[in-house]
Short mmCIF file of C-alpha atoms and ligand atoms in Angstrom, two decimals:
data_model
loop_
_atom_site.label_atom_id
_atom_site.label_comp_id
_atom_site.label_asym_id
_atom_site.label_seq_id
_atom_site.Cartn_x
_atom_site.Cartn_y
_atom_site.Cartn_z
CA MET P 23 -175.61 52.14 68.69
CA THR P 24 -173.13 49.76 70.20
CA LEU P 25 -169.96 48.30 68.89
CA ASP P 26 -168.64 44.83 69.43
CA PHE P 27 -165.46 45.72 70.94
CA GLU P 28 -164.00 42.19 71.56
CA ALA P 29 -164.77 41.39 67.84
CA LEU P 30 -162.92 44.43 66.73
CA LYS P 31 -160.01 43.50 68.94
CA GLU P 32 -159.84 39.93 67.38
CA GLN P 33 -160.16 41.41 64.09
CA ASN P 34 -157.61 44.46 64.19
CA GLY P 35 -155.35 43.28 67.20
CA ASN P 36 -151.44 43.29 66.91
CA GLN P 37 -151.48 45.46 63.72
CA ASP P 38 -150.13 48.45 65.78
CA ASN P 39 -146.35 48.57 65.56
CA PHE P 40 -145.75 52.15 66.57
CA GLN P 41 -142.28 52.93 67.92
CA HIS P 42 -141.50 56.66 68.88
CA PRO P 43 -138.89 58.66 67.08
CA ASP P 44 -136.13 59.92 69.54
CA PHE P 45 -133.64 61.63 67.36
CA TYR P 46 -131.98 63.54 70.26
CA GLY P 47 -131.75 60.69 72.85
CA ILE P 48 -134.42 62.20 75.02
CA ASP P 49 -135.01 58.57 76.55
CA ASP P 50 -131.53 59.16 78.03
CA LEU P 51 -133.08 61.99 80.14
CA LEU P 52 -135.95 59.92 81.43
CA THR P 53 -135.66 57.56 84.55
CA GLU P 54 -136.37 53.83 84.46
CA GLU P 55 -139.75 54.64 86.01
CA HIS P 56 -140.52 57.10 83.34
CA LYS P 57 -139.92 54.60 80.66
CA LEU P 58 -141.66 51.79 82.61
CA ILE P 59 -144.94 54.19 82.80
CA ARG P 60 -144.71 55.20 79.10
CA ASP P 61 -144.13 51.69 77.93
CA SER P 62 -147.14 50.37 79.90
CA VAL P 63 -149.44 52.78 78.66
CA ARG P 64 -148.40 52.20 75.28
CA THR P 65 -148.98 48.57 75.37
CA TRP P 66 -152.51 49.27 76.83
CA VAL P 67 -153.15 51.59 73.95
CA LYS P 68 -152.01 49.05 71.35
CA LYS P 69 -154.07 46.30 72.96
CA GLU P 70 -157.44 48.22 74.01
CA ILE P 71 -157.26 51.33 71.82
CA SER P 72 -155.71 50.92 68.38
CA PRO P 73 -158.13 48.23 67.22
CA ILE P 74 -161.25 50.04 68.18
CA ILE P 75 -160.58 53.60 67.84
CA ASP P 76 -161.22 54.12 63.94
CA GLU P 77 -164.71 52.40 64.27
CA CYS P 78 -165.51 54.55 67.69
CA CYS P 79 -164.86 57.58 65.64
CA GLN P 80 -166.51 56.63 62.30
CA GLN P 81 -169.76 55.84 64.63
CA ALA P 82 -169.09 58.78 67.10
CA ILE P 83 -169.17 56.36 70.07
CA PHE P 84 -167.32 56.87 73.35
CA PRO P 85 -165.98 53.55 74.41
CA ASN P 86 -167.00 53.98 78.06
CA HIS P 87 -165.99 50.57 79.13
CA ILE P 88 -162.47 51.85 79.15
CA VAL P 89 -163.02 54.37 82.10
CA PRO P 90 -162.20 51.65 84.76
CA GLN P 91 -159.23 50.59 82.73
CA LEU P 92 -157.73 53.94 82.62
CA GLY P 93 -158.01 53.85 86.37
CA GLU P 94 -156.38 50.59 86.63
CA ILE P 95 -153.30 51.55 84.46
CA GLY P 96 -152.93 54.90 86.59
CA CYS P 97 -154.01 57.48 83.89
CA PHE P 98 -156.39 59.29 86.22
CA GLY P 99 -154.73 61.59 88.40
CA PRO P 100 -150.99 60.36 88.12
CA GLN P 101 -149.86 63.65 89.78
CA ILE P 102 -152.37 63.33 92.48
CA PRO P 103 -151.08 62.10 95.90
CA ALA P 104 -151.30 58.42 96.49
CA GLU P 105 -153.09 58.68 99.69
CA TYR P 106 -156.08 59.85 97.85
CA GLY P 107 -155.80 57.24 95.13
CA GLY P 108 -153.57 59.14 92.85
CA GLY P 109 -150.37 57.98 91.29
CA GLY P 110 -148.04 60.34 93.35
CA LEU P 111 -145.98 60.59 90.35
CA ASP P 112 -143.87 63.45 88.85
CA TYR P 113 -144.96 65.55 85.98
CA ILE P 114 -142.83 64.10 83.46
CA SER P 115 -144.58 60.74 84.23
CA TYR P 116 -147.95 62.57 83.60
CA GLY P 117 -146.86 64.09 80.57
CA LEU P 118 -145.57 60.73 79.07
CA ALA P 119 -148.78 58.98 80.08
CA MET P 120 -150.89 61.98 78.12
CA GLN P 121 -148.37 61.56 75.25
CA GLU P 122 -149.20 57.83 75.01
CA LEU P 123 -152.80 58.15 75.35
CA GLU P 124 -152.92 60.94 72.62
CA ARG P 125 -150.84 58.61 70.30
CA GLY P 126 -153.76 56.47 70.45
CA ASP P 127 -156.42 59.19 70.22
CA SER P 128 -156.78 62.89 71.38
CA GLY P 129 -160.37 61.96 72.75
CA ILE P 130 -159.00 59.14 75.14
CA ARG P 131 -156.30 61.52 76.36
CA SER P 132 -159.01 64.24 76.75
CA THR P 133 -160.97 61.84 78.86
CA ALA P 134 -157.99 61.30 81.26
CA SER P 135 -157.13 65.13 81.18
CA VAL P 136 -160.44 66.20 82.33
CA GLN P 137 -160.64 63.73 85.12
CA GLY P 138 -156.90 64.17 86.42
CA SER P 139 -156.44 67.84 85.88
CA LEU P 140 -159.69 69.50 85.74
CA VAL P 141 -161.72 67.42 88.26
CA MET P 142 -159.26 65.59 90.50
CA HIS P 143 -156.71 68.68 90.68
CA PRO P 144 -159.27 71.33 91.81
CA ILE P 145 -160.66 68.95 94.56
CA ASN P 146 -157.11 68.08 95.62
CA GLN P 147 -156.05 71.78 95.59
CA PHE P 148 -159.11 73.43 96.79
CA GLY P 149 -161.34 70.82 98.41
CA SER P 150 -161.90 70.16 102.04
CA GLU P 151 -160.65 66.87 103.64
CA GLU P 152 -163.98 65.51 103.47
CA GLN P 153 -164.35 66.18 99.49
CA LYS P 154 -160.94 64.79 98.91
CA ARG P 155 -161.81 61.56 100.96
CA GLU P 156 -165.09 61.12 99.16
CA TYR P 157 -164.56 62.03 95.62
CA LEU P 158 -160.59 61.34 94.64
CA PRO P 159 -160.37 57.59 95.16
CA LYS P 160 -163.31 56.98 93.15
CA LEU P 161 -162.35 59.15 90.33
CA ALA P 162 -158.79 57.77 90.50
CA SER P 163 -160.21 54.15 90.01
CA GLY P 164 -162.49 55.09 87.34
CA GLU P 165 -165.71 54.31 89.51
CA TYR P 166 -166.66 57.93 88.90
CA LEU P 167 -166.31 60.05 85.71
CA GLY P 168 -166.00 63.74 86.01
CA SER P 169 -166.42 66.67 83.85
CA PHE P 170 -165.38 70.40 84.23
CA GLY P 171 -167.71 73.05 83.41
CA LEU P 172 -166.30 76.61 82.56
CA THR P 173 -167.36 77.47 79.13
CA GLU P 174 -170.78 78.81 78.33
CA PRO P 175 -172.84 79.18 75.10
CA ASN P 176 -171.90 83.09 75.51
CA HIS P 177 -168.40 82.87 77.16
CA GLY P 178 -165.50 81.01 75.82
CA SER P 179 -162.15 82.79 75.86
CA ASP P 180 -163.71 85.08 78.42
CA PRO P 181 -164.86 83.03 81.16
CA GLY P 182 -164.92 86.05 83.58
CA SER P 183 -168.02 87.22 82.08
CA MET P 184 -169.73 83.73 82.89
CA GLU P 185 -173.55 83.88 83.72
CA THR P 186 -173.94 80.57 85.61
CA LYS P 187 -174.74 81.70 89.24
CA PHE P 188 -175.91 80.62 92.55
CA THR P 189 -178.00 82.25 95.38
CA ASP P 190 -178.05 81.23 98.93
CA ASP P 191 -180.72 78.91 100.41
CA GLY P 192 -179.58 78.12 104.03
CA ASP P 193 -177.43 75.01 104.05
CA HIS P 194 -177.83 74.71 100.22
CA VAL P 195 -177.38 77.03 97.32
CA ILE P 196 -179.46 77.35 94.19
CA LEU P 197 -177.50 77.02 90.99
CA ASN P 198 -178.84 78.45 87.68
CA GLY P 199 -177.42 78.59 84.13
CA SER P 200 -175.59 76.35 81.57
CA LYS P 201 -172.16 75.18 80.25
CA MET P 202 -171.46 74.06 76.74
CA TRP P 203 -168.77 72.07 74.94
CA ILE P 204 -167.91 69.88 78.11
CA SER P 205 -165.96 66.85 77.65
CA ASN P 206 -167.16 63.63 79.35
CA SER P 207 -170.50 65.52 80.30
CA PRO P 208 -173.02 62.96 79.08
CA PHE P 209 -171.40 60.12 80.98
CA CYS P 210 -170.01 62.07 84.11
CA ASP P 211 -171.26 61.23 87.69
CA ILE P 212 -170.02 64.38 89.07
CA ALA P 213 -169.17 67.78 87.47
CA VAL P 214 -166.61 70.47 88.88
CA VAL P 215 -168.76 73.57 87.85
CA TRP P 216 -167.44 77.22 87.94
CA ALA P 217 -170.27 79.93 88.92
CA LYS P 218 -170.62 83.15 90.45
CA ASN P 219 -171.58 83.54 94.05
CA PRO P 220 -174.21 86.22 95.19
CA GLU P 221 -171.18 88.80 95.51
CA GLY P 222 -170.25 87.87 91.82
CA LYS P 223 -167.06 86.00 92.66
CA VAL P 224 -166.42 82.71 90.76
CA GLU P 225 -166.41 79.67 92.92
CA GLY P 226 -166.40 75.99 92.27
CA LEU P 227 -169.05 73.56 93.16
CA ILE P 228 -169.18 69.63 92.85
CA VAL P 229 -172.60 68.91 91.22
CA GLU P 230 -173.66 65.20 91.26
CA ARG P 231 -175.70 63.36 88.66
CA GLY P 232 -179.20 62.74 90.16
CA MET P 233 -179.54 66.20 91.61
CA GLU P 234 -182.94 67.54 90.56
CA GLY P 235 -182.83 70.14 87.79
CA PHE P 236 -179.42 68.89 86.41
CA THR P 237 -179.21 67.56 83.00
CA THR P 238 -176.33 66.77 80.68
CA PRO P 239 -177.65 66.76 77.03
CA THR P 240 -174.96 65.28 74.27
CA THR P 241 -173.47 67.42 71.71
CA HIS P 242 -174.10 65.94 68.30
CA LYS P 243 -172.62 66.35 64.60
CA LYS P 244 -168.91 66.96 65.82
CA TRP P 245 -166.21 66.29 63.06
CA SER P 246 -163.84 66.18 65.63
CA LEU P 247 -162.99 64.26 68.82
CA ARG P 248 -165.74 61.86 67.79
CA ALA P 249 -164.51 59.10 70.29
CA SER P 250 -164.65 61.45 73.29
CA SER P 251 -168.36 62.48 74.52
CA THR P 252 -169.05 66.14 74.55
CA GLY P 253 -172.19 67.92 76.00
CA GLU P 254 -173.87 70.49 77.97
CA LEU P 255 -174.34 70.95 81.72
CA VAL P 256 -177.67 72.56 82.37
CA PHE P 257 -178.54 73.76 85.75
CA ASP P 258 -182.25 74.75 86.40
CA ASN P 259 -182.60 75.67 90.13
CA VAL P 260 -180.39 72.81 91.35
CA ARG P 261 -180.25 72.66 95.01
CA VAL P 262 -176.40 71.96 95.60
CA PRO P 263 -175.40 71.34 99.47
CA LYS P 264 -172.83 73.97 100.53
CA GLN P 265 -170.60 71.14 101.73
CA ASN P 266 -170.10 70.71 97.84
CA ILE P 267 -168.43 74.05 97.32
CA LEU P 268 -164.75 74.10 97.04
CA PRO P 269 -164.02 76.09 100.04
CA ASN P 270 -160.26 77.07 99.42
CA VAL P 271 -160.42 79.32 96.42
CA LYS P 272 -162.53 82.15 95.02
CA GLY P 273 -161.98 84.02 91.80
CA LEU P 274 -161.22 83.01 88.22
CA LYS P 275 -157.67 81.98 89.40
CA GLY P 276 -159.46 78.71 90.48
CA PRO P 277 -160.30 77.42 87.08
CA LEU P 278 -157.40 78.87 85.40
CA THR P 279 -155.14 76.97 87.83
CA CYS P 280 -156.66 73.91 86.97
CA LEU P 281 -156.12 74.79 83.27
CA ASN P 282 -152.33 75.11 83.92
CA SER P 283 -152.13 71.29 84.58
CA ALA P 284 -154.38 70.31 81.84
CA ARG P 285 -152.52 72.59 79.14
CA TYR P 286 -149.22 71.10 80.33
CA GLY P 287 -150.49 67.60 79.61
CA ILE P 288 -151.67 68.52 76.15
CA SER P 289 -148.35 69.83 75.31
CA TRP P 290 -146.96 66.12 75.83
CA GLY P 291 -150.16 64.70 74.27
CA ALA P 292 -150.01 66.68 71.12
CA ILE P 293 -146.50 65.04 70.58
CA GLY P 294 -148.16 61.69 70.69
CA ALA P 295 -150.53 62.59 67.94
CA ALA P 296 -147.76 64.04 65.73
CA MET P 297 -145.34 61.09 66.45
CA ASP P 298 -148.03 58.56 65.14
CA CYS P 299 -148.73 60.58 61.95
CA TYR P 300 -144.83 60.83 61.27
CA HIS P 301 -144.36 57.07 62.20
CA THR P 302 -147.17 56.34 59.59
CA ALA P 303 -145.79 58.71 56.93
CA VAL P 304 -142.17 57.36 57.24
CA ASN P 305 -143.39 53.63 56.78
CA TYR P 306 -145.76 54.56 53.90
CA ALA P 307 -142.96 56.50 52.02
CA LYS P 308 -140.73 53.53 52.34
CA GLU P 309 -143.16 51.18 50.87
CA ARG P 310 -145.12 53.23 48.34
CA LYS P 311 -143.64 53.16 44.78
CA GLN P 312 -144.38 55.53 42.06
CA PHE P 313 -142.18 56.22 38.95
CA GLY P 314 -140.48 53.03 39.82
CA LYS P 315 -139.19 53.91 43.27
CA PRO P 316 -140.27 54.44 46.96
CA ILE P 317 -141.64 58.05 47.23
CA GLY P 318 -139.44 58.44 50.15
CA ALA P 319 -136.71 58.62 47.51
CA PHE P 320 -137.94 61.85 46.27
CA GLN P 321 -136.71 65.11 47.71
CA LEU P 322 -139.93 66.73 48.20
CA GLN P 323 -141.13 63.76 50.44
CA GLN P 324 -137.72 63.78 52.44
CA LYS P 325 -138.24 67.42 53.01
CA LYS P 326 -141.55 66.86 54.58
CA LEU P 327 -140.54 63.95 56.81
CA SER P 328 -137.11 65.76 57.73
CA GLU P 329 -139.29 68.91 58.91
CA MET P 330 -141.54 66.80 60.68
CA LEU P 331 -138.84 65.10 62.81
CA THR P 332 -137.11 68.36 63.60
CA GLU P 333 -140.36 69.85 64.76
CA ILE P 334 -141.36 66.86 66.82
CA THR P 335 -137.78 66.88 68.41
CA LYS P 336 -138.11 70.38 69.43
CA ALA P 337 -141.49 69.94 70.78
CA GLN P 338 -140.24 67.02 72.82
CA LEU P 339 -137.34 69.32 74.46
CA LEU P 340 -139.77 71.96 75.07
CA ALA P 341 -141.97 69.48 76.94
CA TRP P 342 -139.35 67.76 78.66
CA ARG P 343 -137.95 71.09 80.04
CA LEU P 344 -141.26 72.23 81.14
CA GLY P 345 -142.10 69.13 82.80
CA ASN P 346 -138.68 69.60 85.01
CA LEU P 347 -140.00 73.09 85.71
CA MET P 348 -143.23 71.86 86.88
CA ASN P 349 -141.54 69.23 89.14
CA GLN P 350 -139.53 71.96 90.71
CA GLY P 351 -142.63 74.19 91.12
CA LYS P 352 -141.19 76.71 89.04
CA ALA P 353 -143.12 76.78 85.59
CA THR P 354 -145.10 79.74 84.96
CA PRO P 355 -148.55 79.74 83.28
CA VAL P 356 -146.97 81.65 80.41
CA GLN P 357 -144.42 79.13 79.83
CA ILE P 358 -147.29 76.44 79.78
CA SER P 359 -149.18 78.71 77.15
CA MET P 360 -145.86 78.73 75.10
CA ALA P 361 -145.77 74.83 75.04
CA LYS P 362 -149.27 74.14 74.63
CA ARG P 363 -149.63 76.70 71.85
CA ASN P 364 -146.36 75.51 69.91
CA ASN P 365 -146.89 71.67 70.33
CA VAL P 366 -150.54 71.71 69.19
CA ALA P 367 -149.77 73.75 66.26
CA MET P 368 -146.83 71.71 65.42
CA ALA P 369 -148.73 68.39 65.74
CA LEU P 370 -151.55 69.97 63.38
CA ASP P 371 -148.92 70.75 60.69
CA VAL P 372 -147.23 67.35 61.07
CA ALA P 373 -150.74 65.80 60.74
CA ARG P 374 -151.43 67.86 57.43
CA GLU P 375 -148.00 67.15 55.87
CA SER P 376 -148.24 63.44 56.78
CA ARG P 377 -151.68 63.23 55.19
CA GLN P 378 -150.21 64.50 51.93
CA VAL P 379 -147.61 61.85 52.06
CA LEU P 380 -150.23 59.09 51.95
CA GLY P 381 -151.79 60.89 49.06
CA ALA P 382 -155.37 59.44 48.90
CA MET P 383 -154.85 56.91 51.41
CA GLY P 384 -154.21 59.74 53.88
CA ILE P 385 -157.97 60.30 54.03
CA SER P 386 -158.90 56.70 54.70
CA GLY P 387 -159.76 55.40 58.31
CA ASP P 388 -157.22 52.59 57.46
CA TYR P 389 -154.55 55.05 58.73
CA PRO P 390 -154.79 57.43 61.81
CA ILE P 391 -153.74 60.49 60.29
CA MET P 392 -157.15 62.12 59.23
CA ARG P 393 -158.42 61.24 62.70
CA HIS P 394 -155.67 62.96 64.30
CA MET P 395 -155.87 66.09 62.05
CA ALA P 396 -159.57 66.32 62.80
CA ASN P 397 -159.12 65.83 66.68
CA LEU P 398 -156.33 68.31 66.73
CA GLU P 399 -158.64 71.07 65.43
CA SER P 400 -160.29 70.79 68.90
CA VAL P 401 -157.14 70.60 70.73
CA ILE P 402 -155.93 73.95 69.21
CA THR P 403 -159.29 75.45 70.36
CA TYR P 404 -159.96 74.05 73.63
CA GLU P 405 -157.94 74.96 76.98
CA GLY P 406 -157.37 78.43 75.68
CA THR P 407 -157.18 78.89 71.67
CA HIS P 408 -154.10 79.49 69.64
CA ASP P 409 -154.81 83.00 69.68
CA ILE P 410 -155.42 83.43 73.36
CA HIS P 411 -151.93 81.73 74.19
CA LEU P 412 -150.41 84.00 71.82
CA LEU P 413 -152.03 87.17 73.61
CA ILE P 414 -150.86 85.70 76.86
CA LEU P 415 -147.27 85.53 75.71
CA GLY P 416 -147.68 89.02 73.96
CA MET P 417 -148.78 90.34 77.24
CA GLU P 418 -145.67 88.90 79.29
CA ILE P 419 -143.41 90.32 76.64
CA THR P 420 -144.78 94.02 76.19
CA GLY P 421 -146.80 94.41 79.50
CA GLU P 422 -149.69 95.24 77.37
CA ASN P 423 -152.90 93.64 77.60
CA ALA P 424 -154.37 93.07 74.25
CA PHE P 425 -157.37 90.86 75.10
CA ALA P 426 -159.87 93.80 75.71
P1 TGC W 16 -157.35 87.88 84.21
O1 TGC W 16 -157.72 89.04 84.91
O2 TGC W 16 -156.13 87.84 83.62
O3 TGC W 16 -157.01 86.83 85.45
C1 TGC W 16 -157.98 86.61 86.61
C2 TGC W 16 -157.29 85.90 87.66
O4 TGC W 16 -156.84 84.70 87.45
C3 TGC W 16 -155.50 84.82 87.48
N1 TGC W 16 -154.88 84.04 86.38
C4 TGC W 16 -154.33 82.68 86.42
N2 TGC W 16 -154.15 82.04 87.61
C5 TGC W 16 -153.41 80.73 87.65
N3 TGC W 16 -153.07 80.35 86.34
C6 TGC W 16 -153.30 80.98 85.06
N4 TGC W 16 -153.08 80.35 83.93
C7 TGC W 16 -153.90 82.24 85.27
N5 TGC W 16 -154.23 83.29 84.39
C8 TGC W 16 -154.80 84.25 85.01
C9 TGC W 16 -154.93 86.24 87.49
O5 TGC W 16 -153.81 86.36 88.19
C10 TGC W 16 -155.99 87.03 88.02
O6 TGC W 16 -155.93 86.59 89.56
P2 TGC W 16 -156.52 87.59 90.74
O7 TGC W 16 -156.03 87.06 91.97
O8 TGC W 16 -155.75 88.83 90.42
O9 TGC W 16 -157.82 87.71 90.56
O10 TGC W 16 -158.50 87.33 83.49
P3 TGC W 16 -159.30 87.68 82.11
O11 TGC W 16 -160.75 87.69 82.49
O12 TGC W 16 -158.50 88.91 81.48
O13 TGC W 16 -159.00 86.40 81.18
C11 TGC W 16 -157.50 86.06 81.00
C12 TGC W 16 -157.51 84.75 80.02
C13 TGC W 16 -158.12 85.39 78.72
C14 TGC W 16 -156.00 84.43 79.86
C15 TGC W 16 -158.07 83.56 80.49
O14 TGC W 16 -159.50 83.81 80.88
C16 TGC W 16 -158.05 82.47 79.53
O15 TGC W 16 -157.09 81.54 79.65
N6 TGC W 16 -159.05 82.21 78.70
C17 TGC W 16 -159.16 80.90 77.86
C18 TGC W 16 -160.42 80.05 78.45
C19 TGC W 16 -160.04 78.62 78.74
O16 TGC W 16 -158.75 78.10 78.47
N7 TGC W 16 -161.01 77.86 78.71
C20 TGC W 16 -160.96 76.43 78.85
C21 TGC W 16 -162.13 75.74 79.26
S1 TGC W 16 -161.78 74.11 79.93
C22 TGC W 16 -161.50 73.27 78.37
O17 TGC W 16 -161.33 73.70 77.38
C23 TGC W 16 -161.26 71.75 78.63
S2 TGC W 16 -161.10 70.92 77.28
C24 TGC W 16 -160.53 69.68 78.03
C25 TGC W 16 -160.30 68.23 77.25
O18 TGC W 16 -161.16 67.73 76.74
O19 TGC W 16 -159.05 68.00 77.32
P1 FAD W 17 -164.56 81.95 71.19
O1 FAD W 17 -163.99 82.58 72.62
O2 FAD W 17 -165.94 82.59 70.87
O3 FAD W 17 -163.38 82.61 70.11
C1 FAD W 17 -163.76 82.62 68.81
C2 FAD W 17 -162.47 83.15 68.29
O4 FAD W 17 -162.05 84.45 68.58
C3 FAD W 17 -161.25 82.13 68.37
O5 FAD W 17 -160.47 82.10 67.14
C4 FAD W 17 -160.47 83.00 69.39
O6 FAD W 17 -159.11 83.00 69.41
C5 FAD W 17 -160.98 84.60 69.04
N1 FAD W 17 -160.91 85.44 70.11
C6 FAD W 17 -161.42 85.44 71.16
N2 FAD W 17 -161.10 86.51 72.07
C7 FAD W 17 -160.23 87.05 71.28
C8 FAD W 17 -159.41 88.27 71.55
N3 FAD W 17 -159.45 88.85 72.80
N4 FAD W 17 -158.62 88.64 70.68
C9 FAD W 17 -158.30 87.99 69.56
N5 FAD W 17 -159.12 87.00 69.16
C10 FAD W 17 -160.02 86.48 69.98
N6 FAD W 17 -164.90 73.75 78.13
C11 FAD W 17 -164.90 73.61 79.20
O7 FAD W 17 -165.09 74.45 79.99
N7 FAD W 17 -164.83 72.32 79.66
C12 FAD W 17 -164.66 71.25 78.74
O8 FAD W 17 -164.40 70.03 79.16
C13 FAD W 17 -164.50 71.56 77.40
N8 FAD W 17 -164.31 70.53 76.31
C14 FAD W 17 -164.11 70.94 75.18
C15 FAD W 17 -164.34 69.94 74.20
C16 FAD W 17 -164.17 70.22 72.80
C17 FAD W 17 -164.45 68.94 71.85
C18 FAD W 17 -164.33 71.55 72.29
C19 FAD W 17 -164.19 71.89 70.93
C20 FAD W 17 -164.40 72.56 73.39
C21 FAD W 17 -164.16 72.32 74.57
N9 FAD W 17 -164.28 73.37 75.79
C22 FAD W 17 -164.56 72.87 77.05
C23 FAD W 17 -164.55 74.66 75.31
C24 FAD W 17 -163.37 75.49 75.04
O9 FAD W 17 -162.39 75.54 75.87
C25 FAD W 17 -163.52 76.66 74.23
O10 FAD W 17 -164.10 76.35 73.04
C26 FAD W 17 -162.47 77.55 74.17
O11 FAD W 17 -162.04 78.07 75.31
C27 FAD W 17 -162.91 78.81 73.10
O12 FAD W 17 -164.29 79.42 73.33
P2 FAD W 17 -165.19 79.57 72.13
O13 FAD W 17 -165.38 78.26 71.40
O14 FAD W 17 -166.44 80.18 72.85
O15 FAD W 17 -164.58 80.64 71.17
#
C-alpha cells in the first residue's frame, strides 16, 4: 500500500499552528543557533510531517521518502563531527532537534535517533578511520539508513545474555542468530549488530544488506509507532569481512555507551510529544463549550492543564541541565536514566490527561493525542524500560544490584 503524500500535503497543509510552552523562559537559556535549529526543524515538521502523519499511522506506512530530507535538515548525527558529514553541533542542539521531530511523531524521532545515536555514534566512537569515511557521510546525508541490533527474542532487558554469535573464518567471520524489535530494519542498508565473539565477548559488526544469509522481516500488527518501520535482523551463516568489525570496543559497554546518547535524545523528544498534547488540550479547552461555557472555565480542566504545564516545565529544565552536562562531558549514565525515565513517563501522563480533556474527540485521528499516547507506550519500553531505569537509579543510591 502506498500513500499520495503530495495530495495529503495539499489537503492538510497549513493546519499545524503549534507553539511551544515556555513558562520558565527556557528560551533565554538557548543561543541564537539553538533557536535557529529548533525553528528550522519545526518548520520542516509542519510542512512535511504534520499533513501526512495521521494517515501514515492509520495505514502503518513508514514514509521512507523523508530519509534524505532528514539528512538535508541535519537531523542525522547533529552531534557527529562535521568532517564525517555530521552537524558538529552541541548536545542542546541535538536535543532540540529530537524534541521537534517527536513533536511531529515519536516514530520520526526514532528513525533519527537510531541513525544518529545508535548507528553513526558507534561507528564514530569505535570504528576505524576507513569505516568512518566509508559509512558516516552516507548515513549523515540519508543515502544510507541504518539499524541497531541489540535486543533478541529471548533477551531484551538483559542483553548480556545474547545468543547471537560469530566464529572465525580467515579474513571473515560467520555470524548466526537473530535480533528482534529493530527500528528501521526492513529499510536499512546497514545494521550495527552486537554479537558474541568466540571468547564470549560482545563486539559490534557492520552488516550490509545484500550479504548472503542476512534478512530483515517486518514486524506487523503494532498498535504503537505505526509510522516507524520495525522488524527483525536474521543471520544465517552470514560471512562478514573482519574489516567490518568495530575495532575499538569489546564488551557490553559498547552498545550501552550508544544507548546513553539515544536515551538522552529521548529525554528531549518526549517533551515534544507532551507539548503537542498540551497545546492541543489548551486550544480545545478554550473552544469547546459545555453547560454554556468553555470547558477550560471548569476547575477540573484547569487542574489538568496546570499540572501538565508544571510537569512539562520541570522536564524541560531537567533536559536542559543534562544537555549542559553532556556538553561538558560530565553527564553520567545514571543521570541520563533519570531524565529518560522521568520525561517519558511525564509525556505519557500528559497524553492521557490531554486525551480526557478532548472527551470523545481525544480518540480521533483528527487530533494527535491518541497517536502520541500509543507511541509513548513503546518509548517507555525501548532504550531500557521504566523499571530498568529505576533499578539503575536504585543501584546508584544504595550500592545494591537489584537486577539479578
Ligand atoms: P553491567 O554488568 O552493569 O554492565 C556491563 C558493562 O557495561 C558498562 N555499562 C555502561 N557503559 C556505558 N554506559 C552505560 N549506560 C552502561 N551501563 C553499564 C558497565 O560498566 C560494564 O562495563 P565493564 O567494563 O565492567 O564490562 O551489565 P548488566 O548485564 O548487569 O546489565 C545492566 C543493564 C540492565 C543496566 C543494561 O543491560 C541495560 O541497560 N538494559 C536495558 C537494555 C536496553 O536498553 N536495550 C535497548 C536496546 S536498543 C533500543 O531499544 C533502541 S529503540 C530506538 C528507537 O527506535 O528510538
Ligand atoms: P523484557 O526484558 O522481557 O521485560 C519485560 C518486563 O519485565 C518489563 O516490564 C521489564 O521492565 C521487566 N523486567 C525485566 N527485567 C527485570 C528486572 N531485573 N527487575 C524487574 N523487572 C524486570 N531494540 C534494539 O536492539 N534495537 C532497536 O532498534 C529497537 N527498537 C525497538 C522499537 C520498538 C517499537 C520496540 C517496542 C522495541 C524496540 N527495541 C529495540 C527493543 C527494546 O529495547 C526492548 O523491548 C526493551 O529493551 C525491553 O526488552 P523486552 O521487550 O524483551 O522486555
